[in-house]
PDB file of C-alpha atoms in Angstrom:
ATOM      1  CA  MET P   1     -23.801  39.437 -29.515  1.00  0.00           C
ATOM      2  CA  ASN P   2     -21.546  41.669 -27.458  1.00  0.00           C
ATOM      3  CA  ARG P   3     -21.890  42.205 -23.730  1.00  0.00           C
ATOM      4  CA  ARG P   4     -23.530  45.612 -24.084  1.00  0.00           C
ATOM      5  CA  SER P   5     -26.222  44.283 -26.419  1.00  0.00           C
ATOM      6  CA  PHE P   6     -26.868  41.353 -24.121  1.00  0.00           C
ATOM      7  CA  CYS P   7     -27.270  43.632 -21.091  1.00  0.00           C
ATOM      8  CA  THR P   8     -29.606  45.906 -23.035  1.00  0.00           C
ATOM      9  CA  MET P   9     -31.717  42.934 -24.086  1.00  0.00           C
ATOM     10  CA  MET P  10     -31.882  41.583 -20.534  1.00  0.00           C
ATOM     11  CA  LEU P  11     -32.857  44.995 -19.171  1.00  0.00           C
ATOM     12  CA  ALA P  12     -35.645  45.271 -21.746  1.00  0.00           C
ATOM     13  CA  ALA P  13     -36.901  41.781 -20.876  1.00  0.00           C
ATOM     14  CA  PHE P  14     -36.863  42.552 -17.155  1.00  0.00           C
ATOM     15  CA  THR P  15     -38.714  45.824 -17.698  1.00  0.00           C
ATOM     16  CA  GLN P  16     -41.395  44.077 -19.740  1.00  0.00           C
ATOM     17  CA  LEU P  17     -41.750  41.375 -17.083  1.00  0.00           C
ATOM     18  CA  PHE P  18     -42.037  43.969 -14.329  1.00  0.00           C
ATOM     19  CA  LEU P  19     -44.576  46.104 -16.132  1.00  0.00           C
ATOM     20  CA  PHE P  20     -46.715  43.382 -17.622  1.00  0.00           C
ATOM     21  CA  GLY P  21     -45.921  40.309 -15.557  1.00  0.00           C
ATOM     22  CA  CYS P  22     -49.475  40.189 -14.244  1.00  0.00           C
ATOM     23  CA  ALA P  23     -51.185  40.844 -17.562  1.00  0.00           C
ATOM     24  CA  ARG P  24     -52.536  37.292 -17.594  1.00  0.00           C
ATOM     25  CA  ASP P  25     -54.086  37.734 -14.158  1.00  0.00           C
ATOM     26  CA  ARG P  26     -57.504  38.705 -15.450  1.00  0.00           C
ATOM     27  CA  ALA P  27     -60.565  39.669 -13.473  1.00  0.00           C
ATOM     28  CA  MET P  28     -61.124  37.255 -10.611  1.00  0.00           C
ATOM     29  CA  ILE P  29     -64.420  36.247  -9.028  1.00  0.00           C
ATOM     30  CA  ARG P  30     -64.659  34.392  -5.752  1.00  0.00           C
ATOM     31  CA  TYR P  31     -67.678  33.513  -3.658  1.00  0.00           C
ATOM     32  CA  ASN P  32     -67.252  32.726   0.003  1.00  0.00           C
ATOM     33  CA  ASP P  33     -68.060  29.345   1.490  1.00  0.00           C
ATOM     34  CA  ASP P  34     -71.761  29.135   2.388  1.00  0.00           C
ATOM     35  CA  SER P  35     -70.946  27.345   5.637  1.00  0.00           C
ATOM     36  CA  GLY P  36     -69.933  30.615   7.272  1.00  0.00           C
ATOM     37  CA  ALA P  37     -72.254  32.923   5.358  1.00  0.00           C
ATOM     38  CA  PRO P  38     -74.488  35.385   7.204  1.00  0.00           C
ATOM     39  CA  GLU P  39     -78.237  34.967   7.456  1.00  0.00           C
ATOM     40  CA  LEU P  40     -80.182  36.405   4.546  1.00  0.00           C
ATOM     41  CA  PRO P  41     -82.735  39.156   5.152  1.00  0.00           C
ATOM     42  CA  ASP P  42     -86.357  37.947   5.220  1.00  0.00           C
ATOM     43  CA  ILE P  43     -87.339  39.605   1.946  1.00  0.00           C
ATOM     44  CA  TRP P  44     -86.768  38.629  -1.686  1.00  0.00           C
ATOM     45  CA  PRO P  45     -85.224  39.945  -3.795  1.00  0.00           C
ATOM     46  CA  PRO P  46     -82.915  41.779  -1.388  1.00  0.00           C
ATOM     47  CA  ASN P  47     -82.412  45.518  -1.866  1.00  0.00           C
ATOM     48  CA  ALA P  48     -78.872  45.954  -3.186  1.00  0.00           C
ATOM     49  CA  LEU P  49     -76.684  49.074  -3.116  1.00  0.00           C
ATOM     50  CA  VAL P  50     -73.253  49.654  -4.678  1.00  0.00           C
ATOM     51  CA  VAL P  51     -70.989  52.179  -2.938  1.00  0.00           C
ATOM     52  CA  TYR P  52     -67.530  52.918  -4.310  1.00  0.00           C
ATOM     53  CA  ASP P  53     -64.584  55.277  -4.166  1.00  0.00           C
ATOM     54  CA  SER P  54     -62.709  56.014  -7.384  1.00  0.00           C
ATOM     55  CA  TRP P  55     -59.721  58.178  -8.259  1.00  0.00           C
ATOM     56  CA  SER P  56     -59.551  57.912 -12.021  1.00  0.00           C
ATOM     57  CA  GLY P  57     -62.789  56.201 -13.006  1.00  0.00           C
ATOM     58  CA  ASN P  58     -61.601  52.572 -12.942  1.00  0.00           C
ATOM     59  CA  THR P  59     -63.566  51.522  -9.887  1.00  0.00           C
ATOM     60  CA  GLN P  60     -66.521  53.649 -10.946  1.00  0.00           C
ATOM     61  CA  ARG P  61     -66.855  51.732 -14.216  1.00  0.00           C
ATOM     62  CA  ILE P  62     -66.798  48.410 -12.391  1.00  0.00           C
ATOM     63  CA  GLY P  63     -69.315  49.638  -9.823  1.00  0.00           C
ATOM     64  CA  GLU P  64     -71.655  50.792 -12.580  1.00  0.00           C
ATOM     65  CA  ALA P  65     -71.347  47.422 -14.342  1.00  0.00           C
ATOM     66  CA  ILE P  66     -72.250  45.598 -11.121  1.00  0.00           C
ATOM     67  CA  ALA P  67     -75.205  47.877 -10.396  1.00  0.00           C
ATOM     68  CA  GLY P  68     -76.426  47.682 -13.975  1.00  0.00           C
ATOM     69  CA  ALA P  69     -76.472  43.892 -13.909  1.00  0.00           C
ATOM     70  CA  ILE P  70     -78.810  43.726 -10.917  1.00  0.00           C
ATOM     71  CA  GLY P  71     -80.668  47.018 -11.372  1.00  0.00           C
ATOM     72  CA  CYS P  72     -79.691  48.686  -8.112  1.00  0.00           C
ATOM     73  CA  PRO P  73     -78.497  52.191  -7.119  1.00  0.00           C
ATOM     74  CA  VAL P  74     -74.794  53.017  -7.348  1.00  0.00           C
ATOM     75  CA  MET P  75     -73.198  55.843  -5.359  1.00  0.00           C
ATOM     76  CA  HIS P  76     -69.779  57.444  -5.082  1.00  0.00           C
ATOM     77  CA  LEU P  77     -68.685  58.047  -1.497  1.00  0.00           C
ATOM     78  CA  ASP P  78     -68.837  61.800  -2.149  1.00  0.00           C
ATOM     79  CA  GLU P  79     -72.590  61.469  -2.774  1.00  0.00           C
ATOM     80  CA  ILE P  80     -73.230  59.998   0.642  1.00  0.00           C
ATOM     81  CA  ASN P  81     -74.030  62.238   3.556  1.00  0.00           C
ATOM     82  CA  GLU P  82     -75.204  61.171   6.969  1.00  0.00           C
ATOM     83  CA  GLY P  83     -78.463  59.304   6.593  1.00  0.00           C
ATOM     84  CA  SER P  84     -78.503  59.583   2.796  1.00  0.00           C
ATOM     85  CA  MET P  85     -77.875  55.931   1.894  1.00  0.00           C
ATOM     86  CA  PRO P  86     -80.846  54.137   0.315  1.00  0.00           C
ATOM     87  CA  ALA P  87     -82.274  51.225   2.278  1.00  0.00           C
ATOM     88  CA  HIS P  88     -80.368  48.053   1.466  1.00  0.00           C
ATOM     89  CA  ASP P  89     -79.958  44.440   2.462  1.00  0.00           C
ATOM     90  CA  LEU P  90     -76.979  43.651   0.231  1.00  0.00           C
ATOM     91  CA  LEU P  91     -74.181  46.260   0.383  1.00  0.00           C
ATOM     92  CA  ILE P  92     -71.530  45.980  -2.373  1.00  0.00           C
ATOM     93  CA  ILE P  93     -68.389  47.997  -1.603  1.00  0.00           C
ATOM     94  CA  GLY P  94     -65.613  48.910  -4.063  1.00  0.00           C
ATOM     95  CA  SER P  95     -62.291  50.735  -3.868  1.00  0.00           C
ATOM     96  CA  PRO P  96     -59.052  51.272  -5.767  1.00  0.00           C
ATOM     97  CA  THR P  97     -56.113  49.421  -4.236  1.00  0.00           C
ATOM     98  CA  HIS P  98     -53.746  51.804  -2.458  1.00  0.00           C
ATOM     99  CA  GLY P  99     -50.690  50.122  -0.955  1.00  0.00           C
ATOM    100  CA  GLY P 100     -52.662  46.977  -0.198  1.00  0.00           C
ATOM    101  CA  MET P 101     -55.499  48.941   1.360  1.00  0.00           C
ATOM    102  CA  PRO P 102     -58.702  50.673   0.273  1.00  0.00           C
ATOM    103  CA  THR P 103     -58.605  54.449   0.021  1.00  0.00           C
ATOM    104  CA  ASP P 104     -58.596  56.542   3.199  1.00  0.00           C
ATOM    105  CA  LYS P 105     -62.143  57.707   2.407  1.00  0.00           C
ATOM    106  CA  MET P 106     -63.346  54.139   2.118  1.00  0.00           C
ATOM    107  CA  GLU P 107     -61.601  53.169   5.351  1.00  0.00           C
ATOM    108  CA  GLU P 108     -63.370  55.986   7.190  1.00  0.00           C
ATOM    109  CA  PHE P 109     -66.703  55.078   5.607  1.00  0.00           C
ATOM    110  CA  LEU P 110     -66.406  51.438   6.646  1.00  0.00           C
ATOM    111  CA  LYS P 111     -65.635  52.493  10.221  1.00  0.00           C
ATOM    112  CA  THR P 112     -68.850  54.476  10.508  1.00  0.00           C
ATOM    113  CA  ILE P 113     -71.539  52.358   8.823  1.00  0.00           C
ATOM    114  CA  GLU P 114     -73.783  49.876  10.562  1.00  0.00           C
ATOM    115  CA  LYS P 115     -73.157  46.183   9.978  1.00  0.00           C
ATOM    116  CA  PRO P 116     -75.012  45.205   6.784  1.00  0.00           C
ATOM    117  CA  SER P 117     -77.178  42.113   6.509  1.00  0.00           C
ATOM    118  CA  ILE P 118     -75.012  40.784   3.673  1.00  0.00           C
ATOM    119  CA  SER P 119     -72.192  42.320   1.672  1.00  0.00           C
ATOM    120  CA  ALA P 120     -69.713  41.866  -1.166  1.00  0.00           C
ATOM    121  CA  VAL P 121     -66.496  43.667  -2.105  1.00  0.00           C
ATOM    122  CA  PHE P 122     -64.599  44.577  -5.273  1.00  0.00           C
ATOM    123  CA  ALA P 123     -61.308  46.297  -6.070  1.00  0.00           C
ATOM    124  CA  THR P 124     -59.288  47.518  -9.041  1.00  0.00           C
ATOM    125  CA  PHE P 125     -55.488  47.517  -9.173  1.00  0.00           C
ATOM    126  CA  GLY P 126     -52.884  48.923 -11.534  1.00  0.00           C
ATOM    127  CA  ALA P 127     -49.583  48.051  -9.875  1.00  0.00           C
ATOM    128  CA  PRO P 128     -47.506  45.557 -11.850  1.00  0.00           C
ATOM    129  CA  LEU P 129     -46.099  42.274 -10.583  1.00  0.00           C
ATOM    130  CA  PHE P 130     -47.536  42.392  -7.050  1.00  0.00           C
ATOM    131  CA  GLY P 131     -50.857  43.985  -8.028  1.00  0.00           C
ATOM    132  CA  PRO P 132     -53.017  40.875  -7.483  1.00  0.00           C
ATOM    133  CA  LEU P 133     -51.456  40.350  -4.046  1.00  0.00           C
ATOM    134  CA  THR P 134     -52.067  43.937  -2.922  1.00  0.00           C
ATOM    135  CA  ALA P 135     -55.622  43.775  -4.326  1.00  0.00           C
ATOM    136  CA  ASN P 136     -56.264  40.695  -2.195  1.00  0.00           C
ATOM    137  CA  MET P 137     -54.968  42.577   0.846  1.00  0.00           C
ATOM    138  CA  CYS P 138     -57.343  45.430   0.031  1.00  0.00           C
ATOM    139  CA  LEU P 139     -60.290  43.042  -0.319  1.00  0.00           C
ATOM    140  CA  ASN P 140     -59.360  41.300   2.932  1.00  0.00           C
ATOM    141  CA  GLY P 141     -59.333  44.645   4.742  1.00  0.00           C
ATOM    142  CA  MET P 142     -62.769  45.608   3.455  1.00  0.00           C
ATOM    143  CA  GLU P 143     -64.185  42.185   4.304  1.00  0.00           C
ATOM    144  CA  LYS P 144     -62.906  42.528   7.858  1.00  0.00           C
ATOM    145  CA  ARG P 145     -64.601  45.908   8.247  1.00  0.00           C
ATOM    146  CA  LEU P 146     -67.875  44.329   7.089  1.00  0.00           C
ATOM    147  CA  HIS P 147     -67.861  41.918  10.031  1.00  0.00           C
ATOM    148  CA  ASP P 148     -68.102  38.536   8.330  1.00  0.00           C
ATOM    149  CA  THR P 149     -71.120  39.447   6.206  1.00  0.00           C
ATOM    150  CA  CYS P 150     -69.270  39.165   2.878  1.00  0.00           C
ATOM    151  CA  ILE P 151     -70.520  36.542   0.404  1.00  0.00           C
ATOM    152  CA  GLY P 152     -68.239  37.333  -2.558  1.00  0.00           C
ATOM    153  CA  ARG P 153     -65.347  39.360  -3.939  1.00  0.00           C
ATOM    154  CA  PHE P 154     -64.131  40.599  -7.312  1.00  0.00           C
ATOM    155  CA  LYS P 155     -60.889  42.179  -8.546  1.00  0.00           C
ATOM    156  CA  CYS P 156     -59.619  43.346 -11.920  1.00  0.00           C
ATOM    157  CA  HIS P 157     -56.971  45.524 -13.546  1.00  0.00           C
ATOM    158  CA  GLY P 158     -57.324  49.272 -13.842  1.00  0.00           C
ATOM    159  CA  PHE P 159     -55.168  51.778 -15.687  1.00  0.00           C
ATOM    160  CA  HIS P 160     -52.441  53.138 -13.381  1.00  0.00           C
ATOM    161  CA  HIS P 161     -52.021  56.824 -14.232  1.00  0.00           C
ATOM    162  CA  ILE P 162     -48.512  57.044 -12.754  1.00  0.00           C
ATOM    163  CA  LEU P 163     -46.966  53.763 -13.876  1.00  0.00           C
ATOM    164  CA  ARG P 164     -49.045  53.787 -17.106  1.00  0.00           C
ATOM    165  CA  THR P 165     -49.773  50.077 -16.763  1.00  0.00           C
ATOM    166  CA  TYR P 166     -52.896  48.338 -18.104  1.00  0.00           C
ATOM    167  CA  PRO P 167     -54.009  51.337 -20.204  1.00  0.00           C
ATOM    168  CA  SER P 168     -57.041  49.568 -21.673  1.00  0.00           C
ATOM    169  CA  HIS P 169     -58.508  48.456 -18.344  1.00  0.00           C
ATOM    170  CA  PRO P 170     -61.113  48.026 -17.086  1.00  0.00           C
ATOM    171  CA  ASP P 171     -61.978  46.772 -20.554  1.00  0.00           C
ATOM    172  CA  GLU P 172     -65.200  45.281 -21.879  1.00  0.00           C
ATOM    173  CA  GLU P 173     -64.268  41.831 -20.623  1.00  0.00           C
ATOM    174  CA  ASP P 174     -63.610  43.221 -17.129  1.00  0.00           C
ATOM    175  CA  ARG P 175     -67.025  44.896 -17.102  1.00  0.00           C
ATOM    176  CA  GLU P 176     -68.717  41.733 -18.346  1.00  0.00           C
ATOM    177  CA  ASN P 177     -67.014  39.764 -15.579  1.00  0.00           C
ATOM    178  CA  ALA P 178     -68.148  42.361 -13.035  1.00  0.00           C
ATOM    179  CA  ALA P 179     -71.726  41.931 -14.263  1.00  0.00           C
ATOM    180  CA  ARG P 180     -71.346  38.153 -14.051  1.00  0.00           C
ATOM    181  CA  PHE P 181     -70.067  38.543 -10.485  1.00  0.00           C
ATOM    182  CA  ALA P 182     -73.137  40.607  -9.570  1.00  0.00           C
ATOM    183  CA  THR P 183     -75.502  38.086 -11.120  1.00  0.00           C
ATOM    184  CA  GLY P 184     -73.718  35.340  -9.210  1.00  0.00           C
ATOM    185  CA  LEU P 185     -74.282  37.181  -5.940  1.00  0.00           C
ATOM    186  CA  MET P 186     -78.027  37.270  -6.579  1.00  0.00           C
ATOM    187  CA  ILE P 187     -78.099  33.610  -7.633  1.00  0.00           C
ATOM    188  CA  ARG P 188     -76.371  32.610  -4.405  1.00  0.00           C
ATOM    189  CA  CYS P 189     -78.853  34.671  -2.404  1.00  0.00           C
ATOM    190  CA  GLN P 190     -81.727  33.056  -4.306  1.00  0.00           C
ATOM    191  CA  LYS P 191     -80.412  29.539  -3.683  1.00  0.00           C
ATOM    192  CA  ARG P 192     -80.112  30.204   0.021  1.00  0.00           C
ATOM    193  CA  ALA P 193     -83.575  31.768   0.082  1.00  0.00           C
ATOM    194  CA  ALA P 194     -84.982  28.616  -1.551  1.00  0.00           C
ATOM    195  CA  MET P 195     -83.529  26.576   1.310  1.00  0.00           C
ATOM    196  CA  ASN P 196     -85.622  28.545   3.824  1.00  0.00           C
ATOM    197  CA  PRO P 197     -88.843  29.433   1.946  1.00  0.00           C
ATOM    198  CA  ALA P 198     -90.918  29.805   5.127  1.00  0.00           C
ATOM    199  CA  LYS P 199     -88.784  32.773   6.200  1.00  0.00           C
ATOM    200  CA  ILE P 200     -88.940  34.673   2.922  1.00  0.00           C
ATOM    201  CA  HIS P 201     -91.436  37.409   2.128  1.00  0.00           C
ATOM    202  CA  PHE P 202     -91.601  38.169  -1.578  1.00  0.00           C
ATOM    203  CA  LYS P 203     -91.904  41.789  -2.712  1.00  0.00           C
ATOM    204  CA  SER P 204     -94.984  42.649  -4.698  1.00  0.00           C
ATOM    205  CA  VAL P 205     -94.330  43.751  -8.267  1.00  0.00           C
ATOM    206  CA  ALA P 206     -96.289  46.802  -9.475  1.00  0.00           C
TER     207      ALA P 206
END
């Protein structure tokens, strides 16, 4: 193998590593430690609401999977006007990752809303190599804006329309994991409710 062929091979290997180095970092679910969790609302099951921003549909698909799993409303930020949010106890917020932060629209939204009773966050990312790290930064930022009410977080790949990375994502497995994340949120709420049954008022079912 001559030097030129070797350099070409190394360049190709580096490019593949850069573009797909995080391909094994699949959707990630994490629930926060109950020791610092906020108090649950005094009604069961809690009213949940999913609010998301989405540029290319990645975060929208994940938001819809989460809402579908627990049967709650899902809204794009553009659908929300002052006073138009449905009543909710559990607010689930999602955003694309943009330079380690949520979108500007989501940042502004989180600055203006009242502190929710309980919350959860999710993010999609398409940047290679450092994508999981920047997604974590985005999730951390949203959690901070929600004032220590967050009980769980979720992240997964999304197709990056500029870099063309992860073209099949969010795929079916990502959406299934998002649904599993949502179900896990409700299970955790239910377990905590069972610990304080005297405080819980159960909704009547028509």
